[in-house]
Short mmCIF file of C-alpha atoms and ligand atoms in Angstrom, two decimals:
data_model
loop_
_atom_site.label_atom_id
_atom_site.label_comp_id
_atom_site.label_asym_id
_atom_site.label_seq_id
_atom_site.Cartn_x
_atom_site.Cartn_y
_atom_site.Cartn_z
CA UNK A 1 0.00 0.00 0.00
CA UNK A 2 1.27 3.32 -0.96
CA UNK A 3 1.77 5.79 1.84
CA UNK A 4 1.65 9.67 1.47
CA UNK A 5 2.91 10.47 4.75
CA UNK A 6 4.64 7.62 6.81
CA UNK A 7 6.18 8.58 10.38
CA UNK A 8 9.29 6.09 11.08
CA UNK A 9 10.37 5.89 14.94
CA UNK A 10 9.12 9.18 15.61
CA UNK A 11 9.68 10.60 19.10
CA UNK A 12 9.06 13.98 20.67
CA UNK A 13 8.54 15.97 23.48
CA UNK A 14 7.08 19.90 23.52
CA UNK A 15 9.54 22.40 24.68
CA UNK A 16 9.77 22.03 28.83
CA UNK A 17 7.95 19.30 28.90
CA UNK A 18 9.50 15.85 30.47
CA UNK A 19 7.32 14.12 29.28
CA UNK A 20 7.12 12.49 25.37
CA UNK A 21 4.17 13.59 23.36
CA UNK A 22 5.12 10.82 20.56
CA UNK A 23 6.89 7.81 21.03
CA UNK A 24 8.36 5.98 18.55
CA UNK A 25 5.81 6.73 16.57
CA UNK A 26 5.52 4.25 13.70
CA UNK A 27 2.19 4.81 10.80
CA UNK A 28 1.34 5.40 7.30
CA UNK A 29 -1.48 7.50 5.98
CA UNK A 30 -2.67 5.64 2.71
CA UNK A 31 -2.63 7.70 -0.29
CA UNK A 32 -6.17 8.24 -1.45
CA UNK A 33 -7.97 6.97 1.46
CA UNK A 34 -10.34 8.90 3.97
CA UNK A 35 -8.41 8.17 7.33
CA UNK A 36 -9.74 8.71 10.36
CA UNK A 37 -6.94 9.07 13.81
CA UNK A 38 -8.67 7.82 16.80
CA UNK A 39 -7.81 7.82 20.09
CA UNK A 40 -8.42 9.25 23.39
CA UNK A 41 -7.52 13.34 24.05
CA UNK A 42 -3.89 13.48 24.80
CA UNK A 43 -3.13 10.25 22.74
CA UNK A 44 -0.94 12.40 20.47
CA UNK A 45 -3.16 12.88 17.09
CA UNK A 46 -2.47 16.87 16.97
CA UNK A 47 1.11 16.84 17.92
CA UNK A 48 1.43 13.69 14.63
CA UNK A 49 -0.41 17.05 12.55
CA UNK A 50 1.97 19.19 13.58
CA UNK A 51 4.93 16.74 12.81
CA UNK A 52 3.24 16.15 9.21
CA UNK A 53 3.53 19.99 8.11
CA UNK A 54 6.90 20.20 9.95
CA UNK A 55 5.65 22.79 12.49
CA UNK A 56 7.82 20.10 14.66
CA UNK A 57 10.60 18.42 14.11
CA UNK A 58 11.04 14.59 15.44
CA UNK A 59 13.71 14.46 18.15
CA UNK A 60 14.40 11.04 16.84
CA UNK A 61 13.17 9.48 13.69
CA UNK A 62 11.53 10.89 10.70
CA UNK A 63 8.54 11.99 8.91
CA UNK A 64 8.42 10.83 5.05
CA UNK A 65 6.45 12.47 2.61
CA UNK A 66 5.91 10.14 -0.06
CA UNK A 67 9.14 7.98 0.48
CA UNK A 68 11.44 10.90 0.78
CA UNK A 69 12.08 12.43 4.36
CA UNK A 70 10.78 15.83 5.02
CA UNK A 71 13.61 18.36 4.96
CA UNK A 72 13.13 21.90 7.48
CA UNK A 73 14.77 24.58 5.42
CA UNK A 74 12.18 27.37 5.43
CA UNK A 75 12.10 27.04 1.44
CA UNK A 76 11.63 23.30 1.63
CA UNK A 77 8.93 23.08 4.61
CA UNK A 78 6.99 26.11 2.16
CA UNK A 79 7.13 23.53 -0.77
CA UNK A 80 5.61 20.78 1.93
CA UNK A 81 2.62 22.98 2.77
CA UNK A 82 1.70 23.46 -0.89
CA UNK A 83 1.20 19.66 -0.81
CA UNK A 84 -0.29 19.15 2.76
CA UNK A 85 -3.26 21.34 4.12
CA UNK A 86 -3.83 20.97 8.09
CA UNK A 87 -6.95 22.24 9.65
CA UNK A 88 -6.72 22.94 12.96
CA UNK A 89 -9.00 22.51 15.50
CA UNK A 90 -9.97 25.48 16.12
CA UNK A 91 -10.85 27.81 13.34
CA UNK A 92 -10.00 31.35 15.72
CA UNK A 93 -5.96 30.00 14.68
CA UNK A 94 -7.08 29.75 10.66
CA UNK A 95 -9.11 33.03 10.41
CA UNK A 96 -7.13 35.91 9.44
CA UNK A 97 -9.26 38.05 7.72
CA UNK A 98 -13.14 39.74 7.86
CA UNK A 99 -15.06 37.91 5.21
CA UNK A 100 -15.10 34.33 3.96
CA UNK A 101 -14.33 35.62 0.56
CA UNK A 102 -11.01 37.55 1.89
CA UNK A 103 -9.66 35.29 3.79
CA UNK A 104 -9.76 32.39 1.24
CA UNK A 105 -8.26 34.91 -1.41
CA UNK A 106 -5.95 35.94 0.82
CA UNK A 107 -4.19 32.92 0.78
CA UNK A 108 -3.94 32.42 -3.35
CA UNK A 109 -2.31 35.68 -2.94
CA UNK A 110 0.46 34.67 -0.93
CA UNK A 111 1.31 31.65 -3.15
CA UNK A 112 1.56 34.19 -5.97
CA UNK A 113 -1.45 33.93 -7.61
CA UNK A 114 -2.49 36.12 -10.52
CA UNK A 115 -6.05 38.40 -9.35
CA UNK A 116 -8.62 36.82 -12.06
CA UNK A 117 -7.55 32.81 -10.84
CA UNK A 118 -7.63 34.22 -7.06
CA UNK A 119 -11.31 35.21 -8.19
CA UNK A 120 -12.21 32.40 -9.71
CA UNK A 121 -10.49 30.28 -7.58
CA UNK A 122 -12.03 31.64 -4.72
CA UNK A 123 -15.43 31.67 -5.78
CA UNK A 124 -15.18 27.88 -6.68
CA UNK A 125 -13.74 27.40 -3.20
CA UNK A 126 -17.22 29.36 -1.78
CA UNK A 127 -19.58 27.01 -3.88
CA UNK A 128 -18.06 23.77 -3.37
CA UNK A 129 -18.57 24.40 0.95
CA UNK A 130 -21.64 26.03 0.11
CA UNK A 131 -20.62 29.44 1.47
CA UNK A 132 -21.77 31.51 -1.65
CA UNK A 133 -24.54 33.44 0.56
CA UNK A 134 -22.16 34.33 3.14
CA UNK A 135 -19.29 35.55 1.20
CA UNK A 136 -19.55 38.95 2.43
CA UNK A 137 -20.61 38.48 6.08
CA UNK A 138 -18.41 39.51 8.83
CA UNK A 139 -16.38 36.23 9.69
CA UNK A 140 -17.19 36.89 13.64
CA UNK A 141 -21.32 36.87 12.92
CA UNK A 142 -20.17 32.98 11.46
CA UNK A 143 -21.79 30.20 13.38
CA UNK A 144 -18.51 28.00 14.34
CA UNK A 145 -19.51 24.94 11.89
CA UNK A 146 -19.50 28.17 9.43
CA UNK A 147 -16.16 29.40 10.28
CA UNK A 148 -15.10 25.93 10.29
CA UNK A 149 -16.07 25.01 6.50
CA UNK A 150 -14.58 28.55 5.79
CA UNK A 151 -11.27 27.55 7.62
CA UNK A 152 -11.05 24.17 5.30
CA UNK A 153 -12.42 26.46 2.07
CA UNK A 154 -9.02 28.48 2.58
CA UNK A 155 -7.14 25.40 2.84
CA UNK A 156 -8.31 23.59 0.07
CA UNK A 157 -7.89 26.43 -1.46
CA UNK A 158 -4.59 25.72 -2.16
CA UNK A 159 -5.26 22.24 -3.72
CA UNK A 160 -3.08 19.88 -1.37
CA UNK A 161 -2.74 16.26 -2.32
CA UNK A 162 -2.99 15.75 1.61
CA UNK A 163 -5.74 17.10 3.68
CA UNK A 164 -5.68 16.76 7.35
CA UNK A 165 -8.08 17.85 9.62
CA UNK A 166 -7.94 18.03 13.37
CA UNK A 167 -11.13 17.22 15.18
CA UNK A 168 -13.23 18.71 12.30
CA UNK A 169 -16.69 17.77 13.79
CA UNK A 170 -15.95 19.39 17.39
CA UNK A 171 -18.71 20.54 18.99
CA UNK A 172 -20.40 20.73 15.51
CA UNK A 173 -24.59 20.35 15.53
CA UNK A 174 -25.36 17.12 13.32
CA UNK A 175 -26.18 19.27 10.76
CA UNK A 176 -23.42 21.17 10.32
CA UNK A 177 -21.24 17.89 10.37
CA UNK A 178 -23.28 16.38 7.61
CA UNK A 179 -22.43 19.50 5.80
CA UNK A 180 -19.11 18.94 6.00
CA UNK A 181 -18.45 15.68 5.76
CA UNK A 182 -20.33 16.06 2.48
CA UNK A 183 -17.67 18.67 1.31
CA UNK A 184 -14.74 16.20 2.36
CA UNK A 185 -16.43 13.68 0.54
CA UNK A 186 -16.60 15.68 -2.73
CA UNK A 187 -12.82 16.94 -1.85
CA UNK A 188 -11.65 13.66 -1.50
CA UNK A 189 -13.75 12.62 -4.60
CA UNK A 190 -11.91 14.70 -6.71
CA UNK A 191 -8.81 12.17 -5.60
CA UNK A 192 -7.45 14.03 -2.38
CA UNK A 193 -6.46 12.31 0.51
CA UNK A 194 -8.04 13.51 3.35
CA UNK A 195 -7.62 12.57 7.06
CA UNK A 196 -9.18 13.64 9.96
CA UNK A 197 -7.96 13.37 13.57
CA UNK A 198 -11.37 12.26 15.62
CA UNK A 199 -12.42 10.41 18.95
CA UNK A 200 -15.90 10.47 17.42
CA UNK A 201 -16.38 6.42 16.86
CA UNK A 202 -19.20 6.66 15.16
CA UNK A 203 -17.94 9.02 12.66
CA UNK A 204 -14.61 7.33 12.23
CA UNK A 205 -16.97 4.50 11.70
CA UNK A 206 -19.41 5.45 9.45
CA UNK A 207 -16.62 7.78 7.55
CA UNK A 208 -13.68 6.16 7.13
CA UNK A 209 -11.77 3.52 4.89
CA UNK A 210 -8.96 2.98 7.12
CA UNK A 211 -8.31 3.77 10.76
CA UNK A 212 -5.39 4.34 12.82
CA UNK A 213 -5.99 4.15 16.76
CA UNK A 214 -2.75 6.05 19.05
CA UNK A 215 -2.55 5.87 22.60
CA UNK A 216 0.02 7.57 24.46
CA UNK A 217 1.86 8.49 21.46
CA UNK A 218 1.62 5.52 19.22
CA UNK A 219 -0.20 4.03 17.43
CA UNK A 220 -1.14 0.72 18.61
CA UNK A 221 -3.75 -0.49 16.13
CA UNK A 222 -4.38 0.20 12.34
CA UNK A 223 -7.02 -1.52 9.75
CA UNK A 224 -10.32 -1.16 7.88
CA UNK A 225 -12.80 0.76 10.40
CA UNK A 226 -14.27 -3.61 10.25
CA UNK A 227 -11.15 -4.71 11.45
CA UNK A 228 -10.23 -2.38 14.02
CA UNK A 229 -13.93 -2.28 15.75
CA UNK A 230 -13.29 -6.55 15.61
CA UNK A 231 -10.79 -5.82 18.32
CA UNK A 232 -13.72 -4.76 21.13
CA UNK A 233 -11.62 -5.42 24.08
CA UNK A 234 -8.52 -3.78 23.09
CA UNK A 235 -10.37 -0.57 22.24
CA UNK A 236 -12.31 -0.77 25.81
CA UNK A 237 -8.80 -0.99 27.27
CA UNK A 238 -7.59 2.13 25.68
CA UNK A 239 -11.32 3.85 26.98
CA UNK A 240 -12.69 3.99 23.33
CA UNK A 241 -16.11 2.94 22.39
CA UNK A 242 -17.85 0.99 20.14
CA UNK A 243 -19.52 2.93 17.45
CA UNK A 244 -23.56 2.95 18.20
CA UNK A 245 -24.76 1.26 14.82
CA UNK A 246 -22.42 -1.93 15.67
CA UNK A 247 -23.57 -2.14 18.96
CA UNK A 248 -27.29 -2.36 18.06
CA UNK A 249 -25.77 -4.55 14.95
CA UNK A 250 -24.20 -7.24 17.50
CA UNK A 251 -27.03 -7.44 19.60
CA UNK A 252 -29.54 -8.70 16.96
CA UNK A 253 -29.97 -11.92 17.01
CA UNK A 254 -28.59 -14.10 14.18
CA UNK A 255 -31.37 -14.75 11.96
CA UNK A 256 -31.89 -10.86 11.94
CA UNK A 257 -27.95 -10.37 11.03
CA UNK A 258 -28.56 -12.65 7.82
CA UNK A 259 -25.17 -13.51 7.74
CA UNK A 260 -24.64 -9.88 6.27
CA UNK A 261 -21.62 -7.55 6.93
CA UNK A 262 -22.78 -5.16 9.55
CA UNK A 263 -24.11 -1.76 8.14
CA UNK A 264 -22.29 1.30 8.48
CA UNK A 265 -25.06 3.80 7.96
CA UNK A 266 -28.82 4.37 9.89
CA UNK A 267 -29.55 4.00 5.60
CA UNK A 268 -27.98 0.65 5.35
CA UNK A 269 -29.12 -0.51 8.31
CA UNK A 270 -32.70 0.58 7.22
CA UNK A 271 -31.94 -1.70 4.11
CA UNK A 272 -31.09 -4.47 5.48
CA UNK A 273 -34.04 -4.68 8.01
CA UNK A 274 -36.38 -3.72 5.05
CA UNK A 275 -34.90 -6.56 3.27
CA UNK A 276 -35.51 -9.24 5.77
CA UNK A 277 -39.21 -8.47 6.39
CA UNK A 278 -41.25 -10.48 4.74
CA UNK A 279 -38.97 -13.59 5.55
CA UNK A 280 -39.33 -12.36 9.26
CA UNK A 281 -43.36 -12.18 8.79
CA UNK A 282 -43.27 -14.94 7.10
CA UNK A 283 -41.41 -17.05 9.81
CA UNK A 284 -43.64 -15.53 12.10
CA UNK A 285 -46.80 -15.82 10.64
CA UNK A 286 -45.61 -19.27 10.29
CA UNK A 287 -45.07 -19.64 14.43
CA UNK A 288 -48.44 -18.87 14.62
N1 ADP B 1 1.74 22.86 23.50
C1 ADP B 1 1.99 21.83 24.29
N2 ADP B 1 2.90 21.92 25.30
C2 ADP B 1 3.19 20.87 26.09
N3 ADP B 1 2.59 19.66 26.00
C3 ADP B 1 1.67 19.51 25.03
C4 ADP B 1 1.32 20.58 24.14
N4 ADP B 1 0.37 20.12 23.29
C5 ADP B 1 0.15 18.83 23.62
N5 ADP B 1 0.92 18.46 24.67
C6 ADP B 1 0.98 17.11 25.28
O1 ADP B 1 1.31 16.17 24.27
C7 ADP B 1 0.55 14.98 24.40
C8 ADP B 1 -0.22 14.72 23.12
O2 ADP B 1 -1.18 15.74 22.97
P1 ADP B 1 -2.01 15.99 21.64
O3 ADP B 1 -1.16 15.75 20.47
O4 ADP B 1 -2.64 17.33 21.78
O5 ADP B 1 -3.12 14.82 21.74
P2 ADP B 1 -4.54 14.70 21.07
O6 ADP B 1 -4.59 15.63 19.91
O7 ADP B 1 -4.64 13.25 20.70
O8 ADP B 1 -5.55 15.06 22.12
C9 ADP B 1 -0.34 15.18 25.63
O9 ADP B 1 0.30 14.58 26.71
C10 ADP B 1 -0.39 16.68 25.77
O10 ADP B 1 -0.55 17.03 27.12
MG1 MG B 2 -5.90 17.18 19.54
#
């Protein structure tokens, strides 16, 4: 499997701090896949963000971007953030300027873009996170799932191969998410990578094609979202749950699973229980 980002014996510690934030950190984020980066707050999911765009540098080990390690000149780390977008949690450190549309053009700007593509660009940008009626509004009268699309809009901006976005869904209304987890879908349609850091099971459940779960600064599981939720225990230990829909799945009795592969929506579950009625009516008109 190819890997867009890999992190190879990766250790580090913040500034003062005795303590090590990553520890021989070993993963790979698989190139166009929608990752999601469980694990419990504190695990170490922003500080591996922060290593990715080279904001830190590994005390030991290395961060590879596509095979090659990631070099810190100030030139060379500007060439690695026209390939790699982060997100950051909160969209207060991503705002700079007073409307949606400035701030997203004020970022073509500084890559050297010419005024009509920043305009078009920009626009595009607006549409595709459906933000077009609120191009002009003060960013500060935003709602925060607003400001948070608008954050990513300014990112993506850019076109990076590599998305990553830290806790995206944070204290987000289910609306809102749904919003934007339909933009990352149509982002990551249009063949970008995107990976978000989460401790939202369900999401990283529903969401994603592969999973990586880190606990005190590794990672300590990896796998389709099927095979890391078939380690239950394991994921208890480390204080994560099981997502919702595969709780409710497991408890069914058999001849309601069918022998199918557990659903991963509330629409596929629907399906699948719409499926089996009339054998279940039948069975039980049968009983009867
Ligand atoms: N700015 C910082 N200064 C010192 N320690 C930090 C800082 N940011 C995070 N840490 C520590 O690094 C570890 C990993 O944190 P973090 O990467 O923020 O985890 P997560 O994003 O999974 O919640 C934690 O022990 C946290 O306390
Ligand atoms: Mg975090």
């Amino acid at each position: 499997m190819n890997a867009i980002l890999e992190a190879r014996d990766v250790s580090f510690s913040y500034p003062g701090s005795e303590h090590e934030a990553l520890r021989g950190l070993n993963m790979h984020l698989p190139t166009g896949k929608k990752t999601a980066i469980c694990g419990h707050n504190g695990s170490g999911k922003s500080t591996l963000f922060l290593q990715a765009v080279g904001i830190h540098k590994p005390e030991r080990g290395a961060v590879l971007w596509n095979d090659s390690p990631i070099a810190y000149r100030p030139k060379d780390l500007k060439a690695l953030r026209q390939h790699i977008g982060l997100v950051f949690q909160d969209p207060e450190h991503q705002l700079i300027l007073t409307t949606p549309y400035e701030d997203i053009s004020y970022g073509l700007r500084n890559a050297g873009m010419q005024e009509d593509d920043i305009r078009k660009r920009t626009l595009s940008m607006l549409e595709t996170l459906n933000l077009t009626p609120l191009a002009d509004t003060p960013i500060h009268h935003l709602s925060l799932g607003q400001k948070k699309r608008v954050a990513l809009a300014g990112v993506m901006a850019l076109e990076p191969e590599l998305l990553l976005l830290d806790e995206p869904t944070a204290y987000l209304d289910r609306i809102s998410e749904q919003k934007l987890i339909e933009a990352l879908d149509r982002i990551h349609a249009n063949g970008v990578t995107v990976v978000m850091a989460t401790h939202d099971m369900n999401l990283a459940y529903a969401w994603a094609d592969w999973m990586l779960v880190m606990d005190r600064g590794q990672c300590v599981l990896e796998g389709t979202p099927a095979e890391v939720f078939e380690r239950k225990d394991q994921l208890l230990t480390l204080g994560l749950e099981l997502p919702l829909l595969l709780e409710v799945w497991q408890s069914l009795p058999q001849y309601l699973q069918n022998g199918d592969a557990p659903p991963r929506s509330l629409q596929e579950f629907k399906q699948l229980m719409h499926q089996l009625q009339p054998s279940v009516s039948a069975s039980a008109g049968h009983a009867r």
